[in-house]
Amino acid sequence: MKLGGGTHQLLHSGDGMAGESPSFRSAGIVTVENLRRLGLAPPENRMRRGPVAVVECPEFIPCNICVDACPFRAISMNKITDLPRIDWELCTGCGTCVALCPGLAIFVVDLSKPDKALVTVPHEFLPAPEVGEEVWLLGRDGRRLGKGKVVRVWERNKTWVVTVEVPKNLAMEVRAVWVER
Amino acid sequence: MPHTGVPARDRRIWEHPILTFRRDKKVRFYFEGVEVEAYEGESIAAALYAIGVDVFSYSIKLSRPRGAFCMIGKCSSCFMRVDGIPNTRTCIEPVREGMKVERQYGLAEVPSFSREEAGGEEVIETDVLVIGGGPAGLSAALTTAKYGLDTVLVNEHFKLGGQLLKQTHKFFGSKDLFGGLRGFQIGERLSGMVLEHKNIRVLLQTVAYGIFRGGWVGLAGKNRLYRVRPKAVVVASGASENYLVFQGNDIPGVMGAGGAQTLMNEYGILPGNEVVTVGSGNVGLIVSYQLLQAGASVKAIVEILPEIGGWFVHAAKVRRYGVPILTRHTLRAVWGGERVEGATIVEVDRRFRPIPGTEKDISCDLVLIAVGLTPDTRLFAQAGAVMKWVPELGGSVPLRTKYLEVSVPSMYVAGDASGIEEATTAILEGEVAGLSVVSKLQGLKADAAERRERLLRFLWDGYRASPLLSRARAGKEAVTVSEGEMSEVRRRYPPITSFG
Ligand code: SF4
Ligand code: SF4
């Protein structure tokens, strides 16, 4: 029996990744090119103007928490199974969505400072980082890419939102931090 | 502890990034004759595991050690003798001051007495009986109670909430569907509402053991038997974890992913220090992440398929902390004596055959089995509901209309028992089933009918429209029939009992 079958089929044809499944399905790591192609990463020049969200949510999961989370209405969807659509001009990089996204899939990147980039990541491990502390910077594959200084930490329902300084060339690579005391 | 027979370790988690474990009151009981300490609210199995007990019994024929596996009363791995009663499911039996707990060796003797004063028998006439206190059952009961129907909710466990209690991640979905809250927060909220509701009577530690002619349901409580004749029944009996065949699969430390999750998130007990996870579906990925949060090291997640089974966002969370996900790999063997000491993994070819020479040994003390769930549909089978085997749903499930009524009139299904999906859909199905009961017993009310249609639209055309859920959706489509088709099913296979 089919109940309202129409939408279902549409999704399969229009999902932008027909044919071979994308490499992140086997690697668990998404590439920046993939994110850009899906409209989930802001253009380089936008990041140079100040903090902005990078939404690493490339599948059509049934979720729209970020849409309601954003105080600036920068994220939109027509259906709950759409990919988040981000208006890079409305996004202020405030990081609210970083704290609320259940997939811990949203980050904020800021390339506006002359010497360092700032990357904001969600963190749900003990100990929580402290401002001023040097922490390990981890890539999408968990590799330690160096150390960086924590410049801001806040928390919402046990998800810490941590902003760290990272070398500019690693702004699109660092996606977690690890505290070693 | 001054005794040699009792390992004295502390596996309790005292600091956790998400959870706070309430350990207010100590309880003392006897394990193999030695006094041990636990905390009020712990199950016997959890309390023993916490102090380092890995072996709960020795098997019947070969005297092999048996340890914890599912921790939710569905497997039988934790059977022990409690106050003289053998085969007690220690994972869903709370610790009590002074109780005597012993390991079982081989086949148990039949007990000649009962544990407590028998509390006699009670006949209950009620509007609705809801079987199962997980997300689907809680949501169904709240719905029927809201419309003024007398509702009895039975739950095998001594706590309500089902698997929600151990979900520490925030739920997807949308704001008005509890999305954004952590699973245990949703569980606490729903359980609290159920316990406070004046129209709901909750029977904890009570098993619905059978459905009988004329619409009677038999319930066995701790010390009391009930015969219930409801006008409608909602069965939301959940699911049990699947097992996997490999050498050494019975060594304590081979545990269901859900079992490990119960230990660590409900009771705050670390299930192991070094972990190999088998299966990269959402459960395997989520539990691996939670193990990291609890302080364990996850050495690998092995996946026999060429792709990760679960959602990318869950995979990314473990990859970021360096956990390898080895696709095209499987578990060859696990070794150890009374506790897992290591595992051998092996690469497989395109036809899933192990490739000789690719074996790798990994030392570990915990092997998590996360290879899916099987719906618990025994009550439907017993009641003679027409069932269908649907691999996409994890097993045999009852045919149902879109309003979730099965072929036994006024019997409804919701949650994982209706086919494996997830907690969000279980909550939705619970409410749909509840509203269907309301319509059946009170006539079609405009607001209930309107709400039900809205939920169904969201369930089928919204939530399940995600390509990531297409398998489950196809499964649910395969067992959902029209009212006309259901009448035909009932004509061909006349129900052997009915409610209402
Ligand atoms: S960073 Fe702030 S403004 Fe930008 S999308 Fe997230 S919540 Fe909205
Ligand atoms: S809240 Fe997170 S997981 Fe949900 S749609 Fe937005 S980015 Fe994806």
XYZ file of C-alpha atoms and ligand atoms in Angstrom:
697
model
C 0.000 0.000 0.000
C 1.262 3.426 -0.890
C 0.568 6.360 1.344
C 1.335 9.668 -0.286
C 4.125 8.093 -2.301
C 4.990 11.107 -4.439
C 7.465 12.969 -2.267
C 9.464 9.879 -1.673
C 10.407 9.316 -5.287
C 11.193 12.953 -5.861
C 13.878 12.818 -3.226
C 15.713 10.047 -4.937
C 15.970 11.782 -8.243
C 16.733 15.232 -6.937
C 19.237 14.524 -4.195
C 22.259 15.662 -6.124
C 24.239 12.521 -5.502
C 22.764 10.015 -7.887
C 24.753 6.977 -8.950
C 27.785 6.014 -6.883
C 27.355 6.908 -3.257
C 29.573 9.734 -2.124
C 32.902 8.926 -0.496
C 31.747 10.100 2.938
C 29.475 7.070 3.103
C 32.487 4.789 3.349
C 35.043 7.131 4.922
C 32.957 8.940 7.512
C 34.749 12.087 6.381
C 33.266 14.731 4.140
C 35.422 16.785 1.802
C 35.241 20.554 1.548
C 34.485 20.212 -2.183
C 31.529 18.010 -1.356
C 30.244 20.544 1.165
C 30.610 23.427 -1.295
C 28.845 21.472 -4.006
C 25.908 20.864 -1.672
C 25.828 24.509 -0.618
C 26.836 23.709 2.964
C 30.096 25.652 3.146
C 30.329 29.410 2.600
C 32.461 30.915 -0.118
C 36.018 31.816 0.831
C 35.415 35.578 0.639
C 32.482 35.335 3.044
C 34.701 33.619 5.606
C 37.257 36.409 5.201
C 34.615 38.933 6.206
C 33.923 37.318 9.585
C 32.476 34.299 11.387
C 30.066 32.141 9.434
C 28.564 28.668 9.787
C 29.831 25.574 7.974
C 27.094 22.949 7.998
C 28.514 19.455 7.587
C 25.176 17.742 7.158
C 25.293 16.294 3.641
C 22.504 13.720 3.875
C 18.789 14.251 3.827
C 18.182 13.413 7.451
C 14.729 14.120 8.852
C 15.718 17.094 10.976
C 15.153 20.823 11.005
C 16.445 21.756 14.439
C 18.907 24.267 12.976
C 16.120 26.107 11.178
C 14.380 26.877 14.470
C 17.652 27.328 16.325
C 19.014 30.223 14.292
C 18.081 33.555 15.857
C 18.798 35.315 12.556
C 16.680 33.029 10.372
C 19.716 32.274 8.265
C 18.823 28.597 7.752
C 15.779 27.426 5.880
C 14.113 24.300 4.565
C 10.874 23.583 2.778
C 10.612 20.046 4.045
C 12.117 18.400 7.092
C 14.176 16.150 4.825
C 15.752 18.991 2.851
C 19.394 19.862 3.243
C 19.788 22.991 5.366
C 19.977 26.045 3.123
C 22.098 28.791 4.600
C 21.922 32.445 3.719
C 25.556 33.426 4.219
C 24.631 37.089 4.447
C 22.102 36.589 7.235
C 24.410 34.271 9.200
C 26.379 36.168 11.828
C 28.403 33.185 12.982
C 26.808 33.434 16.432
C 27.209 29.687 17.021
C 23.729 28.989 18.427
C 23.227 26.251 15.863
C 26.593 24.708 16.826
C 25.192 24.104 20.299
C 21.784 22.877 19.217
C 22.439 20.699 16.167
C 21.795 17.098 17.277
C 24.274 15.818 14.712
C 27.057 18.027 16.115
C 27.519 18.828 12.463
C 27.762 22.619 12.476
C 30.959 24.655 12.908
C 31.793 28.331 12.641
C 34.823 29.521 10.709
C 36.241 33.057 10.819
C 39.050 34.125 8.509
C 38.809 37.840 9.228
C 41.812 38.070 11.587
C 45.193 38.778 10.030
C 47.303 35.995 11.542
C 45.014 33.228 12.771
C 41.712 31.701 11.834
C 39.066 31.057 14.466
C 37.174 27.793 14.389
C 34.192 27.028 16.631
C 33.368 23.388 17.357
C 30.889 21.509 19.558
C 32.440 19.554 22.431
C 30.869 16.926 24.701
C 33.845 15.516 26.571
C 35.435 16.053 29.935
C 37.274 18.087 30.837
C 35.691 21.070 29.170
C 38.292 23.418 27.719
C 38.997 26.715 29.450
C 39.662 30.057 27.888
C 43.367 30.617 27.393
C 44.172 26.918 27.461
C 46.146 25.228 24.672
C 44.239 22.239 23.301
C 44.863 19.656 20.621
C 43.295 20.448 17.267
C 41.767 17.403 15.605
C 40.981 16.865 11.942
C 37.920 15.068 10.594
C 39.849 11.810 10.882
C 40.955 12.489 14.433
C 44.505 13.330 13.457
C 46.226 15.816 15.763
C 46.946 18.822 13.588
C 48.709 20.857 16.260
C 47.705 22.898 19.244
C 45.621 26.015 19.486
C 44.511 28.507 22.106
C 40.915 28.509 23.301
C 39.412 31.987 23.045
C 35.798 31.367 23.983
C 33.721 28.638 25.665
C 30.025 28.511 26.432
C 27.552 25.739 27.062
C 23.943 24.836 26.252
C 22.288 21.630 27.501
C 25.698 19.991 28.023
C 27.144 20.803 24.654
C 30.118 23.126 24.979
C 30.766 25.491 22.127
C 34.487 26.077 21.884
C 36.266 28.662 19.762
C 39.966 28.056 19.115
C 42.715 29.786 17.201
C 44.049 27.679 14.361
C 46.579 28.312 11.593
C 44.724 29.828 8.639
C 45.422 26.923 6.317
C 43.713 24.554 8.783
C 40.458 26.485 9.132
C 38.569 24.000 6.991
C 40.321 21.009 8.555
C 40.064 21.397 12.342
C 36.744 19.953 13.496
C 37.285 18.987 17.134
C 39.488 19.743 20.088
C 40.912 17.514 22.760
C 41.951 18.633 26.200
C 44.956 17.001 27.777
C 45.792 18.131 31.272
C 35.962 -6.075 50.207
C 37.775 -8.660 52.259
C 36.797 -11.696 50.252
C 38.674 -13.467 47.534
C 35.649 -14.696 45.598
C 34.312 -11.221 44.932
C 36.298 -8.979 42.652
C 36.547 -5.526 44.209
C 36.711 -3.072 41.350
C 34.967 0.175 40.818
C 33.586 0.448 37.323
C 31.230 3.269 38.264
C 31.540 6.478 36.306
C 31.806 9.390 38.721
C 32.172 12.195 36.227
C 30.374 12.354 32.911
C 30.067 15.197 30.396
C 26.317 14.768 29.938
C 24.896 12.729 32.781
C 24.735 13.038 36.537
C 24.223 9.779 38.335
C 22.214 9.930 41.519
C 23.714 7.663 44.106
C 21.928 8.720 47.237
C 21.386 5.634 49.246
C 23.550 2.578 49.683
C 22.012 -0.862 49.649
C 23.802 -3.937 50.970
C 23.128 -7.415 49.692
C 24.871 -10.767 49.495
C 26.619 -12.116 46.429
C 27.777 -15.703 46.820
C 27.442 -15.242 50.561
C 29.589 -12.112 50.728
C 28.169 -8.747 51.624
C 28.488 -6.255 48.777
C 27.394 -2.677 48.308
C 25.198 -1.141 45.674
C 23.131 1.981 45.235
C 19.397 2.218 45.386
C 17.887 2.185 41.906
C 20.500 -0.132 40.443
C 19.575 -3.490 38.998
C 21.304 -6.525 40.492
C 23.210 -7.171 37.275
C 24.372 -3.554 37.073
C 25.431 -3.502 40.720
C 27.451 -6.698 40.313
C 29.031 -5.535 37.086
C 30.010 -2.314 38.838
C 32.173 -4.158 41.338
C 33.810 -6.282 38.675
C 31.587 -9.344 38.398
C 31.687 -10.532 34.793
C 30.222 -14.004 35.196
C 26.591 -14.374 36.245
C 26.182 -18.081 35.643
C 27.757 -21.146 34.039
C 26.082 -22.718 31.063
C 23.987 -25.842 31.292
C 26.007 -28.336 29.264
C 29.543 -27.056 28.916
C 29.786 -24.905 32.048
C 30.847 -21.914 29.974
C 30.787 -18.583 31.774
C 27.814 -16.361 30.993
C 27.900 -12.584 31.292
C 25.651 -9.630 30.657
C 24.317 -9.161 27.139
C 21.103 -7.201 26.596
C 20.450 -5.722 30.061
C 16.772 -5.136 29.297
C 15.262 -8.465 30.214
C 15.148 -9.920 26.739
C 18.055 -12.355 26.481
C 18.484 -14.605 29.586
C 22.223 -14.138 29.866
C 21.970 -12.636 33.351
C 19.841 -15.336 35.005
C 20.829 -15.857 38.651
C 19.361 -17.297 41.791
C 17.860 -14.480 43.840
C 16.623 -15.308 47.329
C 16.439 -18.913 46.233
C 14.478 -18.275 43.039
C 16.453 -19.386 39.983
C 16.331 -17.845 36.510
C 15.690 -14.384 37.872
C 16.402 -11.748 35.252
C 18.876 -9.789 37.337
C 19.088 -6.972 34.792
C 15.528 -5.864 35.493
C 15.431 -6.750 39.176
C 16.346 -3.903 41.505
C 18.756 -4.437 44.384
C 17.143 -4.718 47.793
C 18.717 -4.619 51.222
C 19.741 -8.069 52.415
C 18.833 -10.003 49.287
C 20.853 -13.114 48.482
C 22.189 -13.440 44.963
C 23.986 -16.518 43.701
C 25.453 -17.681 40.438
C 23.717 -20.558 38.720
C 25.616 -23.639 37.684
C 23.861 -25.655 35.023
C 20.163 -26.286 34.921
C 18.304 -24.766 37.848
C 16.107 -26.597 40.289
C 12.447 -25.778 40.317
C 11.691 -23.464 43.243
C 9.241 -24.854 45.739
C 8.259 -21.524 47.257
C 7.560 -18.028 46.048
C 9.725 -15.048 46.771
C 7.117 -12.883 48.371
C 3.761 -13.140 49.947
C 1.467 -13.974 47.087
C -0.762 -10.960 46.638
C -3.590 -12.880 45.120
C -5.383 -12.134 41.944
C -7.158 -9.145 40.540
C -9.585 -8.732 37.701
C -9.283 -5.415 35.913
C -11.925 -3.993 33.619
C -10.488 -1.052 31.760
C -10.851 0.880 28.556
C -7.297 0.490 27.350
C -4.381 -1.764 28.150
C -1.008 -0.556 26.924
C 1.752 -3.154 26.980
C 5.216 -1.636 27.166
C 6.487 1.515 28.862
C 8.919 2.738 26.211
C 8.448 5.728 23.919
C 5.562 4.166 21.964
C 3.699 2.850 25.011
C 4.098 6.057 27.003
C 2.896 8.142 24.111
C -0.090 5.835 23.483
C -1.107 5.860 27.155
C -0.850 9.635 27.434
C -3.047 9.977 24.376
C -5.832 7.667 25.532
C -5.709 9.100 29.052
C -5.947 12.618 27.698
C -9.290 11.713 26.154
C -10.534 10.424 29.487
C -10.115 6.716 28.816
C -9.145 4.513 31.745
C -5.726 3.238 30.827
C -3.580 0.513 32.340
C 0.104 0.538 31.383
C 2.213 -2.555 32.066
C 5.968 -2.551 31.977
C 8.404 -5.403 32.611
C 11.106 -3.134 33.959
C 10.996 -1.431 37.322
C 11.391 1.918 35.562
C 9.380 3.530 32.802
C 10.974 5.017 29.706
C 12.299 1.989 27.858
C 15.302 2.668 25.694
C 14.845 6.429 25.921
C 16.493 6.354 29.333
C 19.867 5.521 27.865
C 19.844 7.878 24.918
C 22.206 10.721 25.710
C 22.308 12.258 22.248
C 19.974 15.010 21.202
C 17.126 13.880 19.028
C 16.741 14.884 15.428
C 13.370 15.777 14.036
C 11.730 19.047 14.822
C 11.140 21.241 17.826
C 7.518 20.194 18.338
C 8.560 16.536 18.309
C 10.947 16.825 21.227
C 13.757 17.252 18.671
C 16.804 18.888 20.228
C 16.198 17.329 23.635
C 18.344 14.436 24.716
C 16.603 11.064 24.710
C 16.726 10.562 28.461
C 15.230 14.014 28.937
C 12.316 13.015 26.713
C 12.004 9.751 28.624
C 11.900 11.517 31.970
C 9.333 13.972 30.701
C 6.990 11.324 29.263
C 7.373 8.995 32.271
C 6.658 11.849 34.662
C 3.484 12.772 32.796
C 2.326 9.157 32.765
C 2.970 8.628 36.472
C 1.065 11.781 37.350
C -1.906 11.154 35.125
C -5.016 10.263 37.057
C -6.416 8.139 34.221
C -3.365 5.910 33.986
C -2.635 3.009 36.273
C 0.958 1.858 35.959
C 1.935 -1.726 36.742
C 5.705 -2.021 36.928
C 7.678 -5.270 36.913
C 4.668 -6.882 35.346
C 4.702 -9.184 32.353
C 1.867 -9.573 29.878
C 2.188 -13.304 29.438
C -0.697 -14.159 27.204
C -3.834 -13.218 25.359
C -6.854 -15.418 25.750
C -10.221 -16.158 24.271
C -12.821 -13.439 24.708
C -10.269 -10.645 24.854
C -8.672 -11.461 28.190
C -5.043 -10.616 28.847
C -3.019 -12.300 31.567
C -0.525 -10.227 33.527
C 1.965 -11.501 36.078
C 3.194 -8.936 38.563
C 5.858 -9.421 41.208
C 3.435 -10.951 43.648
C 0.101 -10.687 42.000
C -1.714 -12.022 38.977
C -4.083 -9.908 36.954
C -6.730 -10.804 34.459
C -7.549 -7.803 32.329
C -10.390 -7.355 29.904
C -9.722 -4.123 28.040
C -11.842 -2.633 25.309
C -8.650 -2.089 23.324
C -4.998 -3.136 23.595
C -1.925 -1.333 22.347
C 1.119 -3.587 22.205
C 4.354 -1.646 22.237
C 6.664 -4.408 23.355
C 9.811 -3.135 21.638
C 12.603 -5.273 20.308
C 15.580 -7.366 21.270
C 19.149 -7.152 20.066
C 20.410 -9.515 17.402
C 23.212 -11.912 18.004
C 26.069 -12.897 15.757
C 27.773 -16.227 15.238
C 31.551 -16.287 15.708
C 34.030 -18.204 17.760
C 33.931 -17.113 21.383
C 30.702 -15.168 21.022
C 29.546 -16.233 24.478
C 32.547 -14.977 26.445
C 31.563 -12.367 29.016
C 32.476 -9.002 27.548
C 30.683 -9.747 24.296
C 27.728 -7.498 24.822
C 24.826 -6.052 22.938
C 25.420 -2.404 22.107
C 22.181 -1.559 23.842
C 23.242 -3.565 26.876
C 26.458 -1.599 27.141
C 24.465 1.584 26.744
C 22.168 0.594 29.588
C 25.119 -0.035 31.868
C 26.902 3.170 31.085
C 24.091 5.667 30.610
C 21.355 4.406 32.888
C 23.533 3.156 35.713
C 26.778 5.015 35.122
C 28.926 1.916 34.908
C 31.716 1.655 32.367
C 31.104 -1.530 30.361
C 34.734 -1.867 29.249
C 37.959 0.022 28.656
C 39.010 -1.078 25.190
C 36.264 -1.717 22.724
C 35.698 -3.264 19.323
C 32.265 -2.508 17.874
C 30.691 -4.792 15.310
C 28.256 -2.993 13.037
C 28.264 0.634 11.897
C 24.554 1.339 11.933
C 23.366 4.267 14.004
C 23.334 2.166 17.165
C 26.946 1.027 16.741
C 28.094 4.560 15.925
C 26.156 6.275 18.696
C 27.147 3.803 21.394
C 30.794 3.988 20.307
C 30.665 7.771 20.663
C 29.064 7.442 24.081
C 31.776 5.014 25.152
C 34.351 7.653 24.253
C 32.411 10.161 26.323
C 32.418 7.762 29.265
C 36.181 7.418 29.017
C 36.673 4.160 27.096
C 38.822 3.794 24.030
C 37.119 2.453 20.917
C 39.747 0.657 18.896
C 37.681 -0.031 15.812
C 34.192 -0.259 14.408
C 33.982 -3.099 11.906
C 31.393 -3.160 9.139
C 31.016 -6.036 6.726
C 29.420 -3.889 4.007
C 31.446 -1.554 1.783
C 29.660 1.432 3.311
C 28.942 2.763 6.760
C 25.474 1.668 7.801
C 24.377 4.659 9.860
C 24.021 8.352 9.218
C 27.083 10.311 8.185
C 26.742 12.791 11.046
C 27.021 9.967 13.589
C 30.021 8.475 11.784
C 31.724 11.877 11.634
C 31.397 12.210 15.420
C 33.513 9.123 16.099
C 35.919 9.667 13.213
C 36.829 13.103 14.606
C 38.160 11.455 17.730
C 40.199 9.005 15.712
C 37.995 5.902 15.800
C 38.596 3.871 12.626
C 35.534 2.526 10.833
C 36.735 -0.528 8.942
C 34.306 -1.271 6.144
C 34.498 -4.692 4.421
C 35.661 -6.182 7.723
C 34.118 -8.636 10.066
C 34.796 -10.327 13.346
C 36.459 -13.684 13.088
C 36.811 -14.681 16.716
C 36.928 -13.388 20.232
C 39.159 -14.909 22.846
C 39.451 -14.839 26.606
C 38.508 -16.918 29.632
C 35.973 -15.395 31.956
C 36.333 -12.054 30.191
C 37.116 -11.000 26.635
C 40.823 -10.383 26.114
C 40.915 -9.711 22.408
C 39.303 -10.061 19.023
C 40.458 -11.121 15.586
C 39.033 -9.158 12.706
C 39.348 -10.007 9.045
C 38.756 -8.304 5.725
C 36.068 -9.750 3.462
C 35.768 -9.896 -0.299
C 32.797 -8.740 -2.374
C 30.900 -11.861 -1.459
C 31.593 -11.378 2.237
C 34.082 -14.242 2.397
C 37.039 -13.658 4.722
C 40.258 -12.979 2.804
C 42.943 -15.300 4.200
C 45.990 -13.514 5.498
C 44.139 -10.292 6.377
C 43.421 -11.280 9.985
C 44.314 -8.717 12.635
C 44.334 -9.212 16.381
C 43.095 -6.399 18.558
C 43.365 -6.556 22.312
C 40.149 -5.427 23.957
C 37.907 -6.260 26.894
C 34.574 -5.409 25.303
C 33.098 -6.497 21.988
C 29.904 -4.674 21.155
C 27.393 -6.380 18.949
C 25.422 -3.768 17.036
C 23.926 -5.776 14.204
C 20.325 -4.788 14.435
C 17.212 -5.573 16.385
C 14.337 -8.014 16.111
C 10.807 -6.812 16.900
C 9.271 -8.476 19.935
C 5.969 -9.615 18.470
C 5.304 -12.716 20.513
C 1.984 -11.441 21.841
C 0.709 -10.823 18.320
C 1.726 -14.275 17.187
C 0.100 -15.796 20.223
C -3.100 -13.815 19.701
C -3.248 -15.131 16.158
C -2.660 -11.799 14.437
C -1.739 -12.261 10.787
C 1.998 -11.636 10.507
C 4.439 -11.034 7.712
C 8.180 -11.574 7.578
C 9.758 -8.293 6.508
C 13.559 -8.212 6.507
C 13.552 -4.391 6.303
C 11.731 -4.298 9.633
C 13.928 -6.842 11.359
C 11.607 -9.835 11.400
C 8.045 -10.961 11.613
C 5.516 -8.216 12.331
C 1.715 -7.992 12.298
C -0.157 -6.661 9.294
C -1.885 -3.439 10.237
C -3.995 -0.650 8.839
C -2.473 2.805 8.657
C -4.310 3.461 11.923
C -2.178 0.657 13.396
C -4.949 -1.822 14.121
C -3.861 -5.409 13.483
C -6.039 -8.288 12.307
C -7.175 -8.999 15.863
C -9.950 -6.414 16.260
C -9.115 -3.537 18.628
C -5.512 -4.684 19.015
C -2.955 -2.084 17.989
C 0.779 -2.039 17.412
C 3.269 0.795 17.857
C 7.002 1.371 18.086
C 9.722 -1.162 17.354
C 7.234 -4.033 17.755
C 5.640 -2.759 14.559
C 9.005 -2.959 12.754
C 12.365 -1.508 13.745
C 12.646 2.224 13.312
C 13.598 4.698 16.005
C 12.332 6.471 19.082
C 10.927 9.471 17.219
C 8.739 7.310 15.006
C 7.821 5.193 18.040
C 6.466 8.278 19.811
C 4.513 9.198 16.695
C 3.125 5.693 16.214
C 2.187 5.524 19.881
C 0.102 8.630 19.528
C -1.486 7.402 16.282
C -2.422 4.115 17.971
C -3.763 6.026 20.974
C -5.895 8.249 18.768
C -7.187 5.205 16.902
C -8.291 3.712 20.208
C -10.003 6.990 21.060
C -11.838 7.009 17.727
C -12.864 3.404 18.187
C -14.176 3.808 21.724
C -15.559 7.309 21.622
C -16.573 7.621 18.015
C -14.706 9.716 15.535
C -13.962 13.030 17.221
C -13.063 15.823 14.885
C -9.975 16.984 16.756
C -8.618 13.463 17.323
C -9.199 12.516 13.712
C -7.632 15.712 12.453
C -4.572 15.264 14.666
C -4.198 11.647 13.584
C -4.214 12.589 9.904
C -1.650 15.287 10.558
C 0.617 12.839 12.392
C 0.268 10.268 9.626
C 1.086 12.819 6.972
C 4.171 13.890 8.876
C 5.218 10.297 9.530
C 4.856 9.079 5.952
C 5.429 12.161 3.816
C 7.691 14.115 6.135
C 9.912 12.072 8.386
C 10.026 8.787 6.509
C 10.533 10.578 3.203
C 14.221 10.857 4.066
C 16.224 8.662 1.674
C 18.106 7.430 4.746
C 14.901 5.854 5.995
C 13.742 4.415 2.689
C 14.410 0.832 3.769
C 12.292 1.056 6.888
C 9.667 2.984 4.985
C 9.457 0.285 2.319
C 9.118 -2.278 5.105
C 6.297 -0.383 6.759
C 4.556 0.019 3.403
C 4.737 -3.727 2.909
C 2.751 -4.436 6.079
C 0.309 -1.547 5.997
C -2.959 -2.524 4.357
C -6.172 -0.657 3.589
C -9.316 -1.143 5.694
C -10.769 -3.173 2.803
C -7.715 -5.397 2.604
C -7.840 -5.877 6.371
C -11.484 -7.008 6.186
C -10.427 -9.502 3.558
C -7.570 -10.721 5.767
C -10.013 -11.180 8.649
C -12.468 -13.028 6.434
C -9.775 -15.419 5.298
C -8.132 -15.848 8.682
C -10.889 -15.249 11.221
C -9.417 -13.782 14.413
C -9.310 -16.233 17.301
C -9.962 -13.520 19.821
C -10.911 -9.859 19.866
C -11.211 -6.931 22.220
C -13.962 -4.461 22.834
S 25.914 30.649 13.318
Fe 24.197 31.753 14.261
S 23.476 33.049 12.604
Fe 24.760 31.524 11.628
S 23.345 29.907 11.056
Fe 24.128 29.361 13.079
S 22.626 30.180 14.487
Fe 22.276 31.181 12.531
S 20.212 20.612 13.042
Fe 22.137 19.639 12.420
S 21.565 17.555 11.927
Fe 19.681 18.734 11.952
S 19.400 19.342 9.807
Fe 20.474 21.015 10.867
S 22.624 20.590 10.487
Fe 21.544 18.711 10.019
